[in-house]
mmCIF file of C-alpha atoms in Angstrom:
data_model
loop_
_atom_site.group_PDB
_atom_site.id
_atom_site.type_symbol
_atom_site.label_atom_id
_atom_site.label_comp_id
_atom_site.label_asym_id
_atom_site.label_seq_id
_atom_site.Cartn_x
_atom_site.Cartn_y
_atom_site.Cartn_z
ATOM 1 C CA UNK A 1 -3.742 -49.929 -15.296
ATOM 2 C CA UNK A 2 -7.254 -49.424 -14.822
ATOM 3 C CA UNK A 3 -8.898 -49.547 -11.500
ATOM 4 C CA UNK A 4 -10.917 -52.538 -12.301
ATOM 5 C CA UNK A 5 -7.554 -54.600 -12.782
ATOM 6 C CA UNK A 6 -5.845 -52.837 -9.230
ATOM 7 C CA UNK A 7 -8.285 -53.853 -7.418
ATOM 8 C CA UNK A 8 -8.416 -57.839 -8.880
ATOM 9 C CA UNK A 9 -4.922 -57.518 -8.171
ATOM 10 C CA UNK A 10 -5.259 -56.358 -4.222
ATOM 11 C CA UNK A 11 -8.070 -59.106 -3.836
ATOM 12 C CA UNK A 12 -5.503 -61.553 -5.034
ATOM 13 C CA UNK A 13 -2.669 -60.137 -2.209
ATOM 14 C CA UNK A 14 -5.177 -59.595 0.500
ATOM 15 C CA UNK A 15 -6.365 -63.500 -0.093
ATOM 16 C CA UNK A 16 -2.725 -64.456 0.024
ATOM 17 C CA UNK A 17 -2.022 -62.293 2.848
ATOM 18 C CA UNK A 18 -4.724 -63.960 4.491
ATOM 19 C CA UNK A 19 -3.738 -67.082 3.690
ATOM 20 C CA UNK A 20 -0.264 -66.389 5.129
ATOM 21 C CA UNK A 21 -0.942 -65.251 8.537
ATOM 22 C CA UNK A 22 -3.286 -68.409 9.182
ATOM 23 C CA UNK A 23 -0.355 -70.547 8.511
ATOM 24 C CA UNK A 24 1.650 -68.334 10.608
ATOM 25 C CA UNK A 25 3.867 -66.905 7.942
ATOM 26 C CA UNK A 26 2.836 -63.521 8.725
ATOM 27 C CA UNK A 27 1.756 -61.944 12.223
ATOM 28 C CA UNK A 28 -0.526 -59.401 10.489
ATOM 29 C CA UNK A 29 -2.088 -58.426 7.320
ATOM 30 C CA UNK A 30 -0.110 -56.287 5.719
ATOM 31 C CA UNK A 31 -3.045 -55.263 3.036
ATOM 32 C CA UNK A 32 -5.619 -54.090 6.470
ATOM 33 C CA UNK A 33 -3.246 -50.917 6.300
ATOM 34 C CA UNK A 34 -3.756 -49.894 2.834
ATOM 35 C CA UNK A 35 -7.400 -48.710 1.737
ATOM 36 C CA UNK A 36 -9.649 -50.025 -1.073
ATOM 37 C CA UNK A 37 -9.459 -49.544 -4.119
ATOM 38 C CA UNK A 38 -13.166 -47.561 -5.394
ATOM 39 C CA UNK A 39 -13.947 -48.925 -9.233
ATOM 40 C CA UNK A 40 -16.170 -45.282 -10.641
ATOM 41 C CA UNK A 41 -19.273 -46.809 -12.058
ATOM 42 C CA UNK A 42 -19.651 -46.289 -15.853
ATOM 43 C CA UNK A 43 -22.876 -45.725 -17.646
ATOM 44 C CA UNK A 44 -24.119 -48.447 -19.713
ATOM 45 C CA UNK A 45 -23.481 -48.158 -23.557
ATOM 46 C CA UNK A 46 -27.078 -48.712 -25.392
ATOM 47 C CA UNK A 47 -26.650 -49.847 -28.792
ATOM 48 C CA UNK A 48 -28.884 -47.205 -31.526
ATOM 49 C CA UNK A 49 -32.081 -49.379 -32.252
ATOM 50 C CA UNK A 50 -31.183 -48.948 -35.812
ATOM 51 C CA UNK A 51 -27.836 -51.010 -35.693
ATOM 52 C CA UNK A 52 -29.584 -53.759 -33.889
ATOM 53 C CA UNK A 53 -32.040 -54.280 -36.566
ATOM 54 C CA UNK A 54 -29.620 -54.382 -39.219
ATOM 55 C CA UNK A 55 -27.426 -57.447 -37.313
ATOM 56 C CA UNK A 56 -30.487 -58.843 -36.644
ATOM 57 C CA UNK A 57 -31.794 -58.800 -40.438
ATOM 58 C CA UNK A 58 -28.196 -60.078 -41.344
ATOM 59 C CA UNK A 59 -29.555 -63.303 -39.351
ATOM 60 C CA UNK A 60 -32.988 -63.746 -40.936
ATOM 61 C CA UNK A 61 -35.949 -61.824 -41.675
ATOM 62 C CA UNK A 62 -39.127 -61.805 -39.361
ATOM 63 C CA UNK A 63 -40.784 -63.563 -42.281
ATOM 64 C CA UNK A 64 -37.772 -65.998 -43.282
ATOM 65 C CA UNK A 65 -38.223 -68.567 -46.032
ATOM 66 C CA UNK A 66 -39.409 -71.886 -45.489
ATOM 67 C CA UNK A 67 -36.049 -73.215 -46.308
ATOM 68 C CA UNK A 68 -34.183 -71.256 -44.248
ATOM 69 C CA UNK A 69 -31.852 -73.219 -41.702
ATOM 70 C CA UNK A 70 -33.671 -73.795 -38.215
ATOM 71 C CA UNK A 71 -30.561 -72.619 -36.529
ATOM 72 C CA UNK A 72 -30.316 -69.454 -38.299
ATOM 73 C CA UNK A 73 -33.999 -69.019 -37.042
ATOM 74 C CA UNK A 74 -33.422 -69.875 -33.861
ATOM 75 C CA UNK A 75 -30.956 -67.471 -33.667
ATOM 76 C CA UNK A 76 -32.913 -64.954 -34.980
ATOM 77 C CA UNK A 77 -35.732 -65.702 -31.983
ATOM 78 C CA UNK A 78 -32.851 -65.811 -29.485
ATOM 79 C CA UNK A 79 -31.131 -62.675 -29.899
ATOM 80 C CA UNK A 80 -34.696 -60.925 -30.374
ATOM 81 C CA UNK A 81 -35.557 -62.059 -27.033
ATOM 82 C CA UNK A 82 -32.754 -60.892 -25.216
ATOM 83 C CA UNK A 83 -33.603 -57.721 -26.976
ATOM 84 C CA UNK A 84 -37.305 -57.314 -26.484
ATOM 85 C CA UNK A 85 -37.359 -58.538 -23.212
ATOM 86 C CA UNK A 86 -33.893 -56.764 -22.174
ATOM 87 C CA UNK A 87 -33.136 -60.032 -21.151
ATOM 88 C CA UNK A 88 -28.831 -61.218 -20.199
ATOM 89 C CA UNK A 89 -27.844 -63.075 -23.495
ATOM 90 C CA UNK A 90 -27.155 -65.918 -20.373
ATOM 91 C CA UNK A 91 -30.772 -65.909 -19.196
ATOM 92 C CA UNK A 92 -32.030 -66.274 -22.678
ATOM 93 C CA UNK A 93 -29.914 -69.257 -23.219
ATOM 94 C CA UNK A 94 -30.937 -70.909 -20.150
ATOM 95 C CA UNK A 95 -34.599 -70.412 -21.145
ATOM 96 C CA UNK A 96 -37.515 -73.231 -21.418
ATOM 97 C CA UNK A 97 -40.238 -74.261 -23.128
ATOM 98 C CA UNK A 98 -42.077 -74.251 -20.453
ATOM 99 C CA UNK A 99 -41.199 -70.870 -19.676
ATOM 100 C CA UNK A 100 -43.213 -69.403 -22.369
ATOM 101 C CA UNK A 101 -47.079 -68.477 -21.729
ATOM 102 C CA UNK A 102 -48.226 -67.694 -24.888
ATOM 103 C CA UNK A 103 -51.594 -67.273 -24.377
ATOM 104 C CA UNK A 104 -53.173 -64.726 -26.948
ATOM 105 C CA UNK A 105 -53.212 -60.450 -25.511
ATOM 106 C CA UNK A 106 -51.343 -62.569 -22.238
ATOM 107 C CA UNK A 107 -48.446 -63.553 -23.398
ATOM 108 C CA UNK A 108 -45.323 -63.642 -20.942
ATOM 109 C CA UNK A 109 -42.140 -65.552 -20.400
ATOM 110 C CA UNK A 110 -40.588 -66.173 -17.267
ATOM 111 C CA UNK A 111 -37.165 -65.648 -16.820
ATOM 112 C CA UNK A 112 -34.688 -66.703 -14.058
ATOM 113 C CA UNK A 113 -32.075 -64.640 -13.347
ATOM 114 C CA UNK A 114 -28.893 -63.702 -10.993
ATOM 115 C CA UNK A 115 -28.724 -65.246 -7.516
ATOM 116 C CA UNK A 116 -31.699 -67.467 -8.587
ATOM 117 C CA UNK A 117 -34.276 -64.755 -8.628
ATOM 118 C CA UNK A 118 -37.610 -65.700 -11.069
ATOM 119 C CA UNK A 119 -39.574 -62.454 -12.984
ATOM 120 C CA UNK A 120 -42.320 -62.898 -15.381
ATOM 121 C CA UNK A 121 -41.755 -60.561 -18.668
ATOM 122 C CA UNK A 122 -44.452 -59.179 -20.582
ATOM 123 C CA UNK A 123 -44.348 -59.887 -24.629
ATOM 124 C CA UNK A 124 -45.597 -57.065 -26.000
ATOM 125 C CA UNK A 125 -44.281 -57.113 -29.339
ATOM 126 C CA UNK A 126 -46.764 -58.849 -31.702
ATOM 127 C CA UNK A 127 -44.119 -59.286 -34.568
ATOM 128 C CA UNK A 128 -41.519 -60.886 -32.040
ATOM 129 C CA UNK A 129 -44.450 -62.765 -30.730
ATOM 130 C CA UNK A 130 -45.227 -64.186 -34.408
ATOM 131 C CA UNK A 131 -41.345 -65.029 -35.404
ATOM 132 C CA UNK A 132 -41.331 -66.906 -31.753
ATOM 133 C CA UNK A 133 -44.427 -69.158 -32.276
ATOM 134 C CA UNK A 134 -43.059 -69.920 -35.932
ATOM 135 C CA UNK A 135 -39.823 -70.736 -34.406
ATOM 136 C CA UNK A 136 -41.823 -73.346 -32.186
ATOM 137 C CA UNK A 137 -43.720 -74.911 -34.766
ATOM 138 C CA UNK A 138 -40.751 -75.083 -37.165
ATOM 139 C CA UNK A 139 -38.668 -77.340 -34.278
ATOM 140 C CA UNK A 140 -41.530 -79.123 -33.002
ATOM 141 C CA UNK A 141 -40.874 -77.670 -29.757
ATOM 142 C CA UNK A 142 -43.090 -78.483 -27.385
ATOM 143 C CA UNK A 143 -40.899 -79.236 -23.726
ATOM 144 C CA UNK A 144 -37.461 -78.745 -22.659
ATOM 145 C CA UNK A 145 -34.735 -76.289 -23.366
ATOM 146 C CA UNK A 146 -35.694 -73.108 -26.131
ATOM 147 C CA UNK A 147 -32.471 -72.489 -27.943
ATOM 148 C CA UNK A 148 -30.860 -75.849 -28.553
ATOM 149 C CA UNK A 149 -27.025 -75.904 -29.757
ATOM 150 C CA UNK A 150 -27.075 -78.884 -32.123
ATOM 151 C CA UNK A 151 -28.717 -77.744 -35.784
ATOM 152 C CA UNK A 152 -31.021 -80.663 -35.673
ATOM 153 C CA UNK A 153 -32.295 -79.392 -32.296
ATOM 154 C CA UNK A 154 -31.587 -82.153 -30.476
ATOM 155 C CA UNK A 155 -28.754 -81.253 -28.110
ATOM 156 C CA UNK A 156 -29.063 -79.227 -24.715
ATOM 157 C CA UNK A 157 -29.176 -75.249 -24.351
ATOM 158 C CA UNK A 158 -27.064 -73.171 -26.907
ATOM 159 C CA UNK A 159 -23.891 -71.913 -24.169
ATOM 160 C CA UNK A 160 -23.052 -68.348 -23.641
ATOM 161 C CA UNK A 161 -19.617 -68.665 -25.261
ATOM 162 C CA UNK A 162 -21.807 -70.134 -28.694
ATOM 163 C CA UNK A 163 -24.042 -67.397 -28.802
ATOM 164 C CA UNK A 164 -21.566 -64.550 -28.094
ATOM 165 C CA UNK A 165 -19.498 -65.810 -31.077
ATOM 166 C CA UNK A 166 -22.743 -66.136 -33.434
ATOM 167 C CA UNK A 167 -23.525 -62.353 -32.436
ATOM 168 C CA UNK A 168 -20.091 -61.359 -33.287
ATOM 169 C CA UNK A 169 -20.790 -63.062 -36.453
ATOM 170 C CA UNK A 170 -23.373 -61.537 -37.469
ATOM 171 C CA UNK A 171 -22.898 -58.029 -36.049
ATOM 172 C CA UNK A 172 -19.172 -59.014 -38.574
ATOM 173 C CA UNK A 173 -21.832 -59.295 -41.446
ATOM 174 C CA UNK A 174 -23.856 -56.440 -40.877
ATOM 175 C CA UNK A 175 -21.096 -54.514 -40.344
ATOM 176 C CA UNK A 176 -22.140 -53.066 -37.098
ATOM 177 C CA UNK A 177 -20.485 -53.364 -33.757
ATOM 178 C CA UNK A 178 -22.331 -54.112 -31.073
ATOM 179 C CA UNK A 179 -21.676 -56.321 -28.112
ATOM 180 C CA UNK A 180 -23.900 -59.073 -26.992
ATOM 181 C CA UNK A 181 -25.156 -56.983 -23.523
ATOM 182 C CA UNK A 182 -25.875 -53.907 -25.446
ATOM 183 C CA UNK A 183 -29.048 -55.660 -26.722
ATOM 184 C CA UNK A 184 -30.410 -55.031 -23.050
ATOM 185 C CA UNK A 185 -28.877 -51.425 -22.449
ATOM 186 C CA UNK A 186 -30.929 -50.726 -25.833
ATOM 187 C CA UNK A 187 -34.040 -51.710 -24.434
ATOM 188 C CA UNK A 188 -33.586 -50.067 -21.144
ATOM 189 C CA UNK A 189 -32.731 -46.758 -22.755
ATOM 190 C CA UNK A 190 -35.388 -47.158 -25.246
ATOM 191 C CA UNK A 191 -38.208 -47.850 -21.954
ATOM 192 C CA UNK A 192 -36.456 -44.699 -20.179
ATOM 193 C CA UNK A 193 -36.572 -42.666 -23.121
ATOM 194 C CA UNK A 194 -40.297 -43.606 -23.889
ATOM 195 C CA UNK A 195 -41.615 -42.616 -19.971
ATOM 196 C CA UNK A 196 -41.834 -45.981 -18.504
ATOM 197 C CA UNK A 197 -40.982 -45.471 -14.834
ATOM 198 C CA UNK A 198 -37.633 -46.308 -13.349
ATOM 199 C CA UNK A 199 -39.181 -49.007 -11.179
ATOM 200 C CA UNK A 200 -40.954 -50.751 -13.415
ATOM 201 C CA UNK A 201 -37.697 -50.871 -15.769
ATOM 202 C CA UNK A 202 -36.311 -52.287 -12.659
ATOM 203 C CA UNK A 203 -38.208 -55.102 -12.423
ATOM 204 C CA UNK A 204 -38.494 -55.768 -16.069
ATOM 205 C CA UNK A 205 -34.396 -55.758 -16.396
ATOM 206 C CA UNK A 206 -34.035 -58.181 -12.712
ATOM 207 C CA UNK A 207 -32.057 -55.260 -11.672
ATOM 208 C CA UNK A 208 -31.673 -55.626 -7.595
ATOM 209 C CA UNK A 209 -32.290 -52.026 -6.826
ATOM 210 C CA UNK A 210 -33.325 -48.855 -8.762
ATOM 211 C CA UNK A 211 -29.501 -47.674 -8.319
ATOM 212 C CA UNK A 212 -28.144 -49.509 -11.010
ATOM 213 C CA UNK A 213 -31.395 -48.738 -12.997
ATOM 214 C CA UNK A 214 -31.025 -45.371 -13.053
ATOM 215 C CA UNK A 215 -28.070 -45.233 -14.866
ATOM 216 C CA UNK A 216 -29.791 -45.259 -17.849
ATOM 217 C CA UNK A 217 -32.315 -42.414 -16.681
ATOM 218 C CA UNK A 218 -28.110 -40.570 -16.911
ATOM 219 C CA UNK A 219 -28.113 -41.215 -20.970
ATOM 220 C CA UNK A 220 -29.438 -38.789 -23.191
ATOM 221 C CA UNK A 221 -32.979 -38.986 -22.431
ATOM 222 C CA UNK A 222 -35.809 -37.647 -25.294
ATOM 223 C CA UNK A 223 -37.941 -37.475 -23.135
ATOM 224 C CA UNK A 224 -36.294 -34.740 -20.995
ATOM 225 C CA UNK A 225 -35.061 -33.300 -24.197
ATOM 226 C CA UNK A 226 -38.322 -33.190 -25.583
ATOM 227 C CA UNK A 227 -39.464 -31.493 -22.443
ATOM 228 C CA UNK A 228 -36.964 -28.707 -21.961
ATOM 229 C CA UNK A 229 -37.534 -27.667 -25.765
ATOM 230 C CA UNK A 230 -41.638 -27.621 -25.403
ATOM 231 C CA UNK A 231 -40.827 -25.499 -21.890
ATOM 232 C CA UNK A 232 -38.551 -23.352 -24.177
ATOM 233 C CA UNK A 233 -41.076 -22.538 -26.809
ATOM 234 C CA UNK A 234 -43.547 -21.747 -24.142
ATOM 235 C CA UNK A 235 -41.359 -19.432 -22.181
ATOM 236 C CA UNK A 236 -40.402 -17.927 -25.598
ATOM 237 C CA UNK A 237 -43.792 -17.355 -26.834
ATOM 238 C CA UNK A 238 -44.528 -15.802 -23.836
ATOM 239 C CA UNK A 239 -41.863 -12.784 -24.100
ATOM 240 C CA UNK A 240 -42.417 -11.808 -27.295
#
């Protein structure tokens, strides 16, 4: 049993406990005498950029035909947000129109997130930027929810559960397996590994503190790689 599951199980018996000795069923708490249970934190899994470009060419191309199904490109735009903007696949479904400022060499979305916290997301992918303005103009978008469950994009925002099984599909068809969150541990990794600072992934990912962001500064960072092999050659060039 893993220590995740003990420790759903002792909140369960400490509620009921709890629960118990207000009723007077119990004079004391028998779960105050036993300690907590400590869950280890375990370091993100990034999905190789490589593997998420083949799922997401199993969806659609950036440059899909003109007869191509608006829910195939909308699910093309939604799963390429969540991954350029290392976005939760949740806060990409609960995303607006008027969330979007596309304004040309500006353009940003706004994105709310856990606990109701709002952060403003830089686009800086021109291709991305392209496929989302197409995806726009192709459902007439122009208020109201962004990714839209019914095919004729008429209904209200596509649900978690709906895009989680789409992904699956897709990652099934590209024969690649990669869950739904490992679109943002990708881009996290990939901002470490490039130089960005921690804090400014931080704020980018919603992440509450730089703790939790620096798990990714644990994975295998290039950067540091690339840094210990240049100090390597110098120190070896240097005794010879």
């Amino acid at each position: 049993m893993s220590a995740a599951t003990r420790k759903r199980k002792r909140a369960a018996i400490a509620s009921f406990c709890r629960w118990a000795v207000r009723h007077d069923l119990l004079d004391a708490n028998p779960m105050d005498r036993i300690d907590t249970i400590k869950v280890p934190k375990t370091l993100p899994r990034p999905a190789a950029a490589a593997d998420v470009a083949k799922v997401l060419a199993a969806i659609c191309s950036r440059r899909p035909r003109k007869d191509l199904p608006l829910d195939r490109l909308r699910d093309r735009a939604l799963f390429e947000t969540a991954y350029v903007c290392g976005a939760r696949a949740a806060e990409v479904c609960g995303l607006y129109v008027e969330d979007l400022d596309l304004r040309m060499d500006d353009e940003h979305v706004r994105i709310h997130g856990k606990g109701g916290s709002v952060r403003t997301v830089l686009l800086d992918d021109r291709g991305y930027v392209a496929l989302l303005k197409l995806y726009l103009a192709r459902a007439d978008y122009t208020a109201g929810p962004l990714f839209r469950a019914s095919i004729n994009g008429y209904g209200g925002p596509l649900s978690y559960d709906a895009a989680h099984h789409r992904w699956q599909g897709y990652c099934t068809a590209a024969r690649v397996e990669i869950d739904i969150h490992q679109l943002r541990h990708a881009h996290a990794t990939e901002l470490i590994n490039a130089g960005v600072s921690i804090e400014a992934v931080r704020r980018r990912l919603g992440h509450a503190s730089t703790e939790t962001t620096q798990l990714y500064a644990l994975l295998d960072d290039k950067v540091t790689d690339a840094e210990i092999r240049a100090a390597r050659r110098r120190r070896d060039r240097a005794t010879r």
